[in-house]
mmCIF file of C-alpha atoms (C1' of nucleotides) in Angstrom:
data_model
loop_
_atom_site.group_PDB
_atom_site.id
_atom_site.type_symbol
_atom_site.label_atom_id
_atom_site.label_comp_id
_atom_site.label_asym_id
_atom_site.label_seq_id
_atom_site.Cartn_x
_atom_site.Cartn_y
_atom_site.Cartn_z
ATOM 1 C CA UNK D 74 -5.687 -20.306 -24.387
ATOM 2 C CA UNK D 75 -5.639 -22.468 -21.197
ATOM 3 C CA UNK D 76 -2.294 -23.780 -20.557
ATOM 4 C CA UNK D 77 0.762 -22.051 -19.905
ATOM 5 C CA UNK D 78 4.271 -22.824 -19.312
ATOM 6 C CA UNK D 79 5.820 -21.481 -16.232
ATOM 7 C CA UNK D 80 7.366 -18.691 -17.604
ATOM 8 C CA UNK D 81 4.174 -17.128 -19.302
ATOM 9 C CA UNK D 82 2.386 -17.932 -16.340
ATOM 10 C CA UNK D 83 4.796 -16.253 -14.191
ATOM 11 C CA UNK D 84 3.995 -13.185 -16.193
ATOM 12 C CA UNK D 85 0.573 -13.395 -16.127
ATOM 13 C CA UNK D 86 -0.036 -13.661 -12.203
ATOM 14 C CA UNK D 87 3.451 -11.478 -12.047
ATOM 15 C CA UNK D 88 5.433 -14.047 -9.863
ATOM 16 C CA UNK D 89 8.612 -15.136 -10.136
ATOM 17 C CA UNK D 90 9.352 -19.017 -11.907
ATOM 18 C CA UNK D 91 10.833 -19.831 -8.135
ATOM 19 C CA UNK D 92 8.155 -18.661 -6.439
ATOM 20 C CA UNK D 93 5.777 -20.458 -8.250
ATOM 21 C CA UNK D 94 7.382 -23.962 -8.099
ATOM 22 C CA UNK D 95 8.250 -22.369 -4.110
ATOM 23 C CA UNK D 96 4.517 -22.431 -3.564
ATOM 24 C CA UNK D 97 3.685 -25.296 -5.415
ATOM 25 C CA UNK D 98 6.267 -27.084 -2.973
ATOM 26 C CA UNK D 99 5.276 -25.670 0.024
ATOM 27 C CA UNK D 100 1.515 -27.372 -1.306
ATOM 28 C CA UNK D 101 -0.060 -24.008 -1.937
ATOM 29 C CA UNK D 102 -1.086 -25.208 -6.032
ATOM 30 C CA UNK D 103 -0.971 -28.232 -7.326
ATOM 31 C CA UNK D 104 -0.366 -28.022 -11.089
ATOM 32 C CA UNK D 105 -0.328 -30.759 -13.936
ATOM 33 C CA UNK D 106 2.757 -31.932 -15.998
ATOM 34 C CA UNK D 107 2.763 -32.845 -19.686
ATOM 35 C CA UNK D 108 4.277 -36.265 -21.156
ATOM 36 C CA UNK D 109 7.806 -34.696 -20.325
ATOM 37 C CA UNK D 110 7.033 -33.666 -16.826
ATOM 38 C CA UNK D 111 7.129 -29.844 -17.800
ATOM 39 C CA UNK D 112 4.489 -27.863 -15.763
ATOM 40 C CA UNK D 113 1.128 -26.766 -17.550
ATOM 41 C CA UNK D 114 -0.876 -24.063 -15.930
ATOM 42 C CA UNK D 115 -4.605 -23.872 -16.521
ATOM 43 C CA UNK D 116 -6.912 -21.070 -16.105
ATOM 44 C CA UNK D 117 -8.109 -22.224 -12.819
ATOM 45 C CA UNK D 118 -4.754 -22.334 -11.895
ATOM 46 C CA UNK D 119 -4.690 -18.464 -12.135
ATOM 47 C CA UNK D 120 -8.172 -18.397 -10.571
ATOM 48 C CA UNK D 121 -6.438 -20.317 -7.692
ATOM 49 C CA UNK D 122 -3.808 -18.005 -7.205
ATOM 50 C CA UNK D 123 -5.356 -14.895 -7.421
ATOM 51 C CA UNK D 124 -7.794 -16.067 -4.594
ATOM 52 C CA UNK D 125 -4.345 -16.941 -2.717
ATOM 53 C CA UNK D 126 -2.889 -13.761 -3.520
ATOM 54 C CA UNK D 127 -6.154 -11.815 -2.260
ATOM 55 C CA UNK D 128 -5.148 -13.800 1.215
ATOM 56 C CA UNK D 129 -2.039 -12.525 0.988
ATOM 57 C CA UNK D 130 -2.944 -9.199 0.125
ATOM 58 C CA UNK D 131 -4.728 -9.299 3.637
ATOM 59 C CA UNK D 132 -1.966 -10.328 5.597
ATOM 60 C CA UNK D 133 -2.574 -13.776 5.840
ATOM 61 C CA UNK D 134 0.703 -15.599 6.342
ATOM 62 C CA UNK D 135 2.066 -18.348 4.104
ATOM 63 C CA UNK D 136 1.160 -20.740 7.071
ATOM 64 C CA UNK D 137 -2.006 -20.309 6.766
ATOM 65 C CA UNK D 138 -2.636 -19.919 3.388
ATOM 66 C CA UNK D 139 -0.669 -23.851 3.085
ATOM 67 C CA UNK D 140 -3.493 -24.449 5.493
ATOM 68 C CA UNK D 141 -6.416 -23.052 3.424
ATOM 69 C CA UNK D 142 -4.509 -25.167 0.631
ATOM 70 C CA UNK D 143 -4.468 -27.974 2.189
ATOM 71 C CA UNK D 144 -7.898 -28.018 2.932
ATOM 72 C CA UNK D 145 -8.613 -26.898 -0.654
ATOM 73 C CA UNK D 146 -7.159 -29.980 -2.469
ATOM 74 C CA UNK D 147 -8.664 -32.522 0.263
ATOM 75 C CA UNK D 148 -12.535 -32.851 0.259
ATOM 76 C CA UNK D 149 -16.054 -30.987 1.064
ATOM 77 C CA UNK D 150 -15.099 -32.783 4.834
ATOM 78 C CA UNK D 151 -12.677 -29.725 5.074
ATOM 79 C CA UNK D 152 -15.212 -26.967 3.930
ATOM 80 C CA UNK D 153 -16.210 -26.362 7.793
ATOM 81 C CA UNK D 154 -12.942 -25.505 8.569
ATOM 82 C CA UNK D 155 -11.537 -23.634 5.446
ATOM 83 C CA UNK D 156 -15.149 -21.389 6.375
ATOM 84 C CA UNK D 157 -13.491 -20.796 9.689
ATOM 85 C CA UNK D 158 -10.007 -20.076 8.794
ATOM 86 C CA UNK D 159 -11.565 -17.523 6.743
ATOM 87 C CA UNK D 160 -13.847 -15.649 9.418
ATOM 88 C CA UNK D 161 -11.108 -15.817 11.522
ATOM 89 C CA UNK D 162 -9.402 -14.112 8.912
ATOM 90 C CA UNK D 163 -11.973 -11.467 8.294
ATOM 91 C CA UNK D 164 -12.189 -10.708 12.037
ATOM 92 C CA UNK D 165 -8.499 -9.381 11.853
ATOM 93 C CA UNK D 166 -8.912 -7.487 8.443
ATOM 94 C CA UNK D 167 -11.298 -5.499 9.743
ATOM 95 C CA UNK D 168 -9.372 -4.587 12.639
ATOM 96 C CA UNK D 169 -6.030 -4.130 10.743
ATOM 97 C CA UNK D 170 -8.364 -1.927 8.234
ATOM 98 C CA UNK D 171 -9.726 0.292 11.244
ATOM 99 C CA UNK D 172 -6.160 0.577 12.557
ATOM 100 C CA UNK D 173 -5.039 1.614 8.914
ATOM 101 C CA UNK D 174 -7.808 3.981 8.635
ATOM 102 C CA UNK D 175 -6.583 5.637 12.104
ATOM 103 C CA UNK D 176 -2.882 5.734 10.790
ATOM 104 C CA UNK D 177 -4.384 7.421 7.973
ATOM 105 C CA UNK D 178 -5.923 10.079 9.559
ATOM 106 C CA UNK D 179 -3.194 10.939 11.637
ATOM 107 C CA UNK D 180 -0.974 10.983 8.449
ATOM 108 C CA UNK D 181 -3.480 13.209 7.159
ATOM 109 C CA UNK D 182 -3.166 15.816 10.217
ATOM 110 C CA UNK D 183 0.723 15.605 9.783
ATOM 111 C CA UNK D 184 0.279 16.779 6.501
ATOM 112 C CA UNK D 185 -1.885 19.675 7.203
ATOM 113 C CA UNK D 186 0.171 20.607 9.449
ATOM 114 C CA UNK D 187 3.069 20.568 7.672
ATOM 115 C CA UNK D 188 1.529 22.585 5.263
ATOM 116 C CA UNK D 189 -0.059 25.607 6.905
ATOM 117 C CA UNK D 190 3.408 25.794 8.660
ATOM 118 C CA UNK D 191 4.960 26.127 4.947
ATOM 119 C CA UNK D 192 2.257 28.310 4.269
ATOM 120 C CA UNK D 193 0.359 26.643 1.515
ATOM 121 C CA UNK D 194 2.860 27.184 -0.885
ATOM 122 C CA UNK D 195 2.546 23.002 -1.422
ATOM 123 C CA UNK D 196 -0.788 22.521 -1.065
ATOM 124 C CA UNK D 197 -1.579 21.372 -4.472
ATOM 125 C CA UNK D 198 -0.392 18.062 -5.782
ATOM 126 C CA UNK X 288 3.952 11.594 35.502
ATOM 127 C CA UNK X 289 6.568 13.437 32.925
ATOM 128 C CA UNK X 290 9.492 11.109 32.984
ATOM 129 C CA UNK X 291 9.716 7.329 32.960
ATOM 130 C CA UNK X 292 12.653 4.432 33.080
ATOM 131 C CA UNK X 293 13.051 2.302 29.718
ATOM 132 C CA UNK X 294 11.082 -0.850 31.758
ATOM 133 C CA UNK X 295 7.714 1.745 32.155
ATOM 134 C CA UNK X 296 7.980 3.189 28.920
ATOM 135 C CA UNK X 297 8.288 -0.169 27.465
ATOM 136 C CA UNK X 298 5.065 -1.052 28.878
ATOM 137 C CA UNK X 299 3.283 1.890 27.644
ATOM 138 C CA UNK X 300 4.196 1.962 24.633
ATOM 139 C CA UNK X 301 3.875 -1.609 23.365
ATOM 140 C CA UNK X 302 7.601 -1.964 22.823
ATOM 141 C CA UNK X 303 10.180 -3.659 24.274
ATOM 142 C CA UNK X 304 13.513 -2.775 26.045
ATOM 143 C CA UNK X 305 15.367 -4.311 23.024
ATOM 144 C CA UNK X 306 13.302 -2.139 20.375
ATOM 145 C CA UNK X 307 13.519 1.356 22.136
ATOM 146 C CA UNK X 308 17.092 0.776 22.497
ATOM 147 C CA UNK X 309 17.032 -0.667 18.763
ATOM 148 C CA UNK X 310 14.960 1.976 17.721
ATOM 149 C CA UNK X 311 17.085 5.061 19.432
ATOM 150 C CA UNK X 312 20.386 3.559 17.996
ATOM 151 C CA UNK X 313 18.880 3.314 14.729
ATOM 152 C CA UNK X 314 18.530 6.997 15.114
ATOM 153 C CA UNK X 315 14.715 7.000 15.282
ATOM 154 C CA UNK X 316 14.470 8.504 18.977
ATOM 155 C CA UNK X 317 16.467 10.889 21.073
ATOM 156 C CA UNK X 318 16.419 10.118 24.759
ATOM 157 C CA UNK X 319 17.516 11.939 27.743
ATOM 158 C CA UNK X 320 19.227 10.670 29.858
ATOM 159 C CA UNK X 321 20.064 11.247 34.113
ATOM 160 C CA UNK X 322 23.610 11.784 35.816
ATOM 161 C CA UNK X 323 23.802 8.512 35.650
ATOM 162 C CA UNK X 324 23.662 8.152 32.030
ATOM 163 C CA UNK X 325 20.099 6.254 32.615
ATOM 164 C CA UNK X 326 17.211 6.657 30.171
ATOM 165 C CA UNK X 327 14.698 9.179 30.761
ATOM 166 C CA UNK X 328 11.517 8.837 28.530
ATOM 167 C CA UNK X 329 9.143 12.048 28.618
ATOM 168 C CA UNK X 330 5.388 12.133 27.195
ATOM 169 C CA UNK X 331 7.185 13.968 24.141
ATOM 170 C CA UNK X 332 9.052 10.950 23.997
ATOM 171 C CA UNK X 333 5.382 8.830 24.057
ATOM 172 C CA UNK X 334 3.757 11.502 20.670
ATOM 173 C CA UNK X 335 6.624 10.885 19.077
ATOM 174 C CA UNK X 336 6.730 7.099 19.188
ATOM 175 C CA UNK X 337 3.229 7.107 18.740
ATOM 176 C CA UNK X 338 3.666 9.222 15.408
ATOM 177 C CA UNK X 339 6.453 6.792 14.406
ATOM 178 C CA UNK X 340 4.067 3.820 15.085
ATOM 179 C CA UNK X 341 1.475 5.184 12.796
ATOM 180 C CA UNK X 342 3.713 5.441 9.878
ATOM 181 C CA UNK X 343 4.744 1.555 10.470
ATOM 182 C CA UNK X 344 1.328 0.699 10.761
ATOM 183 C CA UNK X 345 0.966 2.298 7.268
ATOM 184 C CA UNK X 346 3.581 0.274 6.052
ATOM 185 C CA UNK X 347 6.183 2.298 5.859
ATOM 186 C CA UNK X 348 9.628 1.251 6.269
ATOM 187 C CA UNK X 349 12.050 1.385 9.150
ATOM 188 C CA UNK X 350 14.264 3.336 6.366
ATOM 189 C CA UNK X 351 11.841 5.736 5.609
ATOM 190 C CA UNK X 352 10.768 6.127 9.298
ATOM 191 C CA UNK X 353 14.649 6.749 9.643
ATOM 192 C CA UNK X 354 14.911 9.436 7.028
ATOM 193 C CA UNK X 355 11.451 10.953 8.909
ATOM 194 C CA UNK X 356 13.144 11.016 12.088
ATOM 195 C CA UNK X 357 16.593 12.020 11.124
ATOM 196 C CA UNK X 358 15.097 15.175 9.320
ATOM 197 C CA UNK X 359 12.859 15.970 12.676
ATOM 198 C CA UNK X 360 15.841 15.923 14.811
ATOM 199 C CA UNK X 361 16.885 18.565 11.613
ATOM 200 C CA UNK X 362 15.825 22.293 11.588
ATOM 201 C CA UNK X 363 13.073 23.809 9.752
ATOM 202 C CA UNK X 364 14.814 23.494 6.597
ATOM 203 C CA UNK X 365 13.938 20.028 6.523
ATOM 204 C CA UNK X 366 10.081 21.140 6.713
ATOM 205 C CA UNK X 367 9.314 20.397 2.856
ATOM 206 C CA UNK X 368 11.296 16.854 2.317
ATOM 207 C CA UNK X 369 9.063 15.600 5.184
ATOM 208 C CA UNK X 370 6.481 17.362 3.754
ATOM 209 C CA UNK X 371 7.146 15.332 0.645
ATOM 210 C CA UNK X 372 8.043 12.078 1.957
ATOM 211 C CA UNK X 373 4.417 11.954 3.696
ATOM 212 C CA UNK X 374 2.852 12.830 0.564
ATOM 213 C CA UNK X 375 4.655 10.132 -1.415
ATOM 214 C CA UNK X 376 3.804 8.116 1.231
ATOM 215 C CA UNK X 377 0.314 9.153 1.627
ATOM 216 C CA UNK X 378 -0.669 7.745 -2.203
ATOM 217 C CA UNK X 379 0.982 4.310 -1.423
ATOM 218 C CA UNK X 380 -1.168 4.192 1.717
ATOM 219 C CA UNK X 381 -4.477 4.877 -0.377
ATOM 220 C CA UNK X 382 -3.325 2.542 -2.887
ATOM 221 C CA UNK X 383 -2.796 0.042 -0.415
ATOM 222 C CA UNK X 384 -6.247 0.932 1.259
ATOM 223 C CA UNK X 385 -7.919 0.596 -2.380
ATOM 224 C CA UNK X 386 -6.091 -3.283 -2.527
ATOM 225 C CA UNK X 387 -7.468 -3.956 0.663
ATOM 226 C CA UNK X 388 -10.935 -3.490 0.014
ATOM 227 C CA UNK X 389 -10.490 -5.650 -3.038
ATOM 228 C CA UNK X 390 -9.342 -8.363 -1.521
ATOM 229 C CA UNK X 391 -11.742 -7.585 1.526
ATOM 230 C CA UNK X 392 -14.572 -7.999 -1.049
ATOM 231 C CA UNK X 393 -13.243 -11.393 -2.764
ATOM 232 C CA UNK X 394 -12.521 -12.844 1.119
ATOM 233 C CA UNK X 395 -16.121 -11.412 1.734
ATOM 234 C CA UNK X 396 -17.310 -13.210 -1.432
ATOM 235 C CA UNK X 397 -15.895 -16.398 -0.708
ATOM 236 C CA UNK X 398 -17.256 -16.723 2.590
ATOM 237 C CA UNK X 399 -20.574 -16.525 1.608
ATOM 238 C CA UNK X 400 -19.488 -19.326 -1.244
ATOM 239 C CA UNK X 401 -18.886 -21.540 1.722
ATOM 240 C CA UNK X 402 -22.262 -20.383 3.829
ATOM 241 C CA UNK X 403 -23.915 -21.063 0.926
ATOM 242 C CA UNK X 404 -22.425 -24.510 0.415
ATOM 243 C CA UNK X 405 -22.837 -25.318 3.694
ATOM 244 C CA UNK X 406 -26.311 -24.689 4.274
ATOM 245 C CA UNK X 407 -26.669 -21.652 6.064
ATOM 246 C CA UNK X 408 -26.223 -24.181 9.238
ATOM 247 C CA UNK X 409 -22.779 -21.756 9.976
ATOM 248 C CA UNK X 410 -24.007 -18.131 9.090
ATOM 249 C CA UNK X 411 -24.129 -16.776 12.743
ATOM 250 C CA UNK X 412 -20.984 -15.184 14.315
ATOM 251 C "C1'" DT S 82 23.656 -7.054 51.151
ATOM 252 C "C1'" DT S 83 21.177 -8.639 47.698
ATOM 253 C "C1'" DA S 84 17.813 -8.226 44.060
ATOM 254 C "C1'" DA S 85 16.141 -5.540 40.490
ATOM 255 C "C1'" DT S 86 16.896 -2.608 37.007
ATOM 256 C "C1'" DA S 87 19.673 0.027 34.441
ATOM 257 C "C1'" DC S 88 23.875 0.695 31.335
ATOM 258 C "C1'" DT S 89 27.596 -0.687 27.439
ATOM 259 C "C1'" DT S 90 29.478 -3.101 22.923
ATOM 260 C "C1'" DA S 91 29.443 -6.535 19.782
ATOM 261 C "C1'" DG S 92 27.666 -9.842 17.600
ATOM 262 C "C1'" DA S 93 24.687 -14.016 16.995
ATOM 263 C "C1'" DG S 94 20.019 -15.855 16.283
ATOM 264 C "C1'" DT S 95 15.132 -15.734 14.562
ATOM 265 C "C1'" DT S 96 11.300 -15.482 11.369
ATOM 266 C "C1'" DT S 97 9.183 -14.759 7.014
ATOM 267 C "C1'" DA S 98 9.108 -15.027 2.396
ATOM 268 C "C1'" DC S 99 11.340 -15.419 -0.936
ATOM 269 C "C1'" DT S 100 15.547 -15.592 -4.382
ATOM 270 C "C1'" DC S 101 19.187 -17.595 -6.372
ATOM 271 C "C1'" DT S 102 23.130 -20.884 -7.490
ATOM 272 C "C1'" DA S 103 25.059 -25.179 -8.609
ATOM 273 C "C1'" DA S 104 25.211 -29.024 -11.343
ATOM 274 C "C1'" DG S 105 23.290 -31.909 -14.050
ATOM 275 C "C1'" DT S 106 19.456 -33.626 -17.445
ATOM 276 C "C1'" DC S 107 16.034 -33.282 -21.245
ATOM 277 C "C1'" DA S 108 13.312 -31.842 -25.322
ATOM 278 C "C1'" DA S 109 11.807 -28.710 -28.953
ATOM 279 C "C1'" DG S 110 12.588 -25.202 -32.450
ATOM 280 C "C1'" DA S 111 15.688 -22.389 -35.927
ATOM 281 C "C1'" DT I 184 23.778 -28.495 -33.757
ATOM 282 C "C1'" DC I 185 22.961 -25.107 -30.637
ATOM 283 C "C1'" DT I 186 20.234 -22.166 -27.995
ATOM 284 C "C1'" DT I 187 16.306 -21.654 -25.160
ATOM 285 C "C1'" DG I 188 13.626 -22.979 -21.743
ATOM 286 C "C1'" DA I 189 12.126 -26.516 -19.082
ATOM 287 C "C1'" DC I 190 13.245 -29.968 -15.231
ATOM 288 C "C1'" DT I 191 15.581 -31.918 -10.522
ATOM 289 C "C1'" DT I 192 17.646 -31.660 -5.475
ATOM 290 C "C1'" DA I 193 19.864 -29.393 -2.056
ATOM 291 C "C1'" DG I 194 21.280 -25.888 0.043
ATOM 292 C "C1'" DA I 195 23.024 -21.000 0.428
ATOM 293 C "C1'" DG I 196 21.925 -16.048 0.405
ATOM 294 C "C1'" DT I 197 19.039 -11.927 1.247
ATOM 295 C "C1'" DA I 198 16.360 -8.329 3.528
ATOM 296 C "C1'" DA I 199 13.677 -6.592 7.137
ATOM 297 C "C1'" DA I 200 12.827 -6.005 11.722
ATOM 298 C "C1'" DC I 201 13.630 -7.342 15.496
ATOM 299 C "C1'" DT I 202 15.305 -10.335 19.672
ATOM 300 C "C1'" DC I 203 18.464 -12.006 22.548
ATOM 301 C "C1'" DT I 204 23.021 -13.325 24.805
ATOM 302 C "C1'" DA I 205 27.329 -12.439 26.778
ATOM 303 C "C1'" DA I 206 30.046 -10.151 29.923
ATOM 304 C "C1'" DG I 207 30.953 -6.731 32.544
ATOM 305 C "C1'" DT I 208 29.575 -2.343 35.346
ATOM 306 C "C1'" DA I 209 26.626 0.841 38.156
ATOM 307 C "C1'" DT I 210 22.805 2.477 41.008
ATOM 308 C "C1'" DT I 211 18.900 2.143 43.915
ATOM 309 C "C1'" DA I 212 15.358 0.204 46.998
ATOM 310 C "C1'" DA I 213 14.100 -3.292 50.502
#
DNA sequence: TTAATACTTAGAGTTTACTCTAAGTCAAGA
DNA sequence: TCTTGACTTAGAGTAAACTCTAAGTATTAA
């Protein structure tokens, strides 16, 4: 296949019908209409928005993502600055994922301690 | 130093005067207070908030941190829900962690798309 | 004495990211 | 023909987590 309606797309990328035509408002896809002005999504469609949803995923906000967007549908003239939207990007994941991986570990000392004061009777699982 | 006004703590923690008071009516703190019915914030006070702000920076919810809280101001009894909830908790984090990298990879991925693109003129920094 | 800082309740406002309703139209399939 | 699923605009509603204002009082330090 290569074109979907909206409501087998929404399945496949597992968003809802009004947050696709929410994003595609707010500029974040651009998608093609048949004869009748019904949506058709293509494969690259879905390539598009999992590469959004990845941003997401990251904490990127919907600001910047309509940015990125933005960007995306204009020319090569924007490729400078969609590059440096993403390293910006990058620079925070990697400090969110250090800060996560700090949380973790004192999650992980909560838990030991939680067990050896219930005296391993829940250490498995 | 052992005991501090809301307007020190607030700085010392990262939070403001609206959020500790937010944050203690929501149940998630228990502060002492003077003869003058003024807040006094100990360093037990500080670990605790701390311990609260790693679970938020794990993503947990103000709910859950709620529940968390509620059962610490509890007995012993309470020892093995919290015990659970940070388990539970625990796999969402790692599955979270696991998303991350994925989508760490694909932002990784399409930067070096655009260096590539771009002639290697922006690969620095 | 005045400024700064603290306290209270109650409720309104903000931001983000959806989520849904209303009210009407249109086209295809059983 | 009727149901299903699509379309539109415009705006209301929701949830989370704050954030702030109002309006009044109290204490402390300069």
């Amino acid at each position: 296949m290569l074109a979907y309606s909206i409501g087998e797309f929404s399945k496949m990328v597992g968003l809802s019908g009004y947050t696709l035509r929410f994003y595609e408002k707010e500029g974040l896809i651009k998608v093609n209409r048949d004869e009748n002005n019904v949506r058709i999504y293509s494969d690259e469609n879905k390539l598009w928005i999992e590469s959004l949803l990845h941003l997401k995923n990251t904490g990127m906000s919907l600001k910047d993502m309509k940015k990125f967007a933005m960007w995306g549908h204009g020319g090569d003239e924007t490729m400078e600055d969609r590059l440096t939207l993403l390293k910006n990007h990058r620079k925070k994941v990697l400090e969110d994922l250090e800060e996560l991986r700090q949380s973790l570990e004192h999650l992980d000392n909560k838990i030991n301690f939680y067990e050896n004061e219930l005296g391993d009777c829940f250490s498995e699982n």
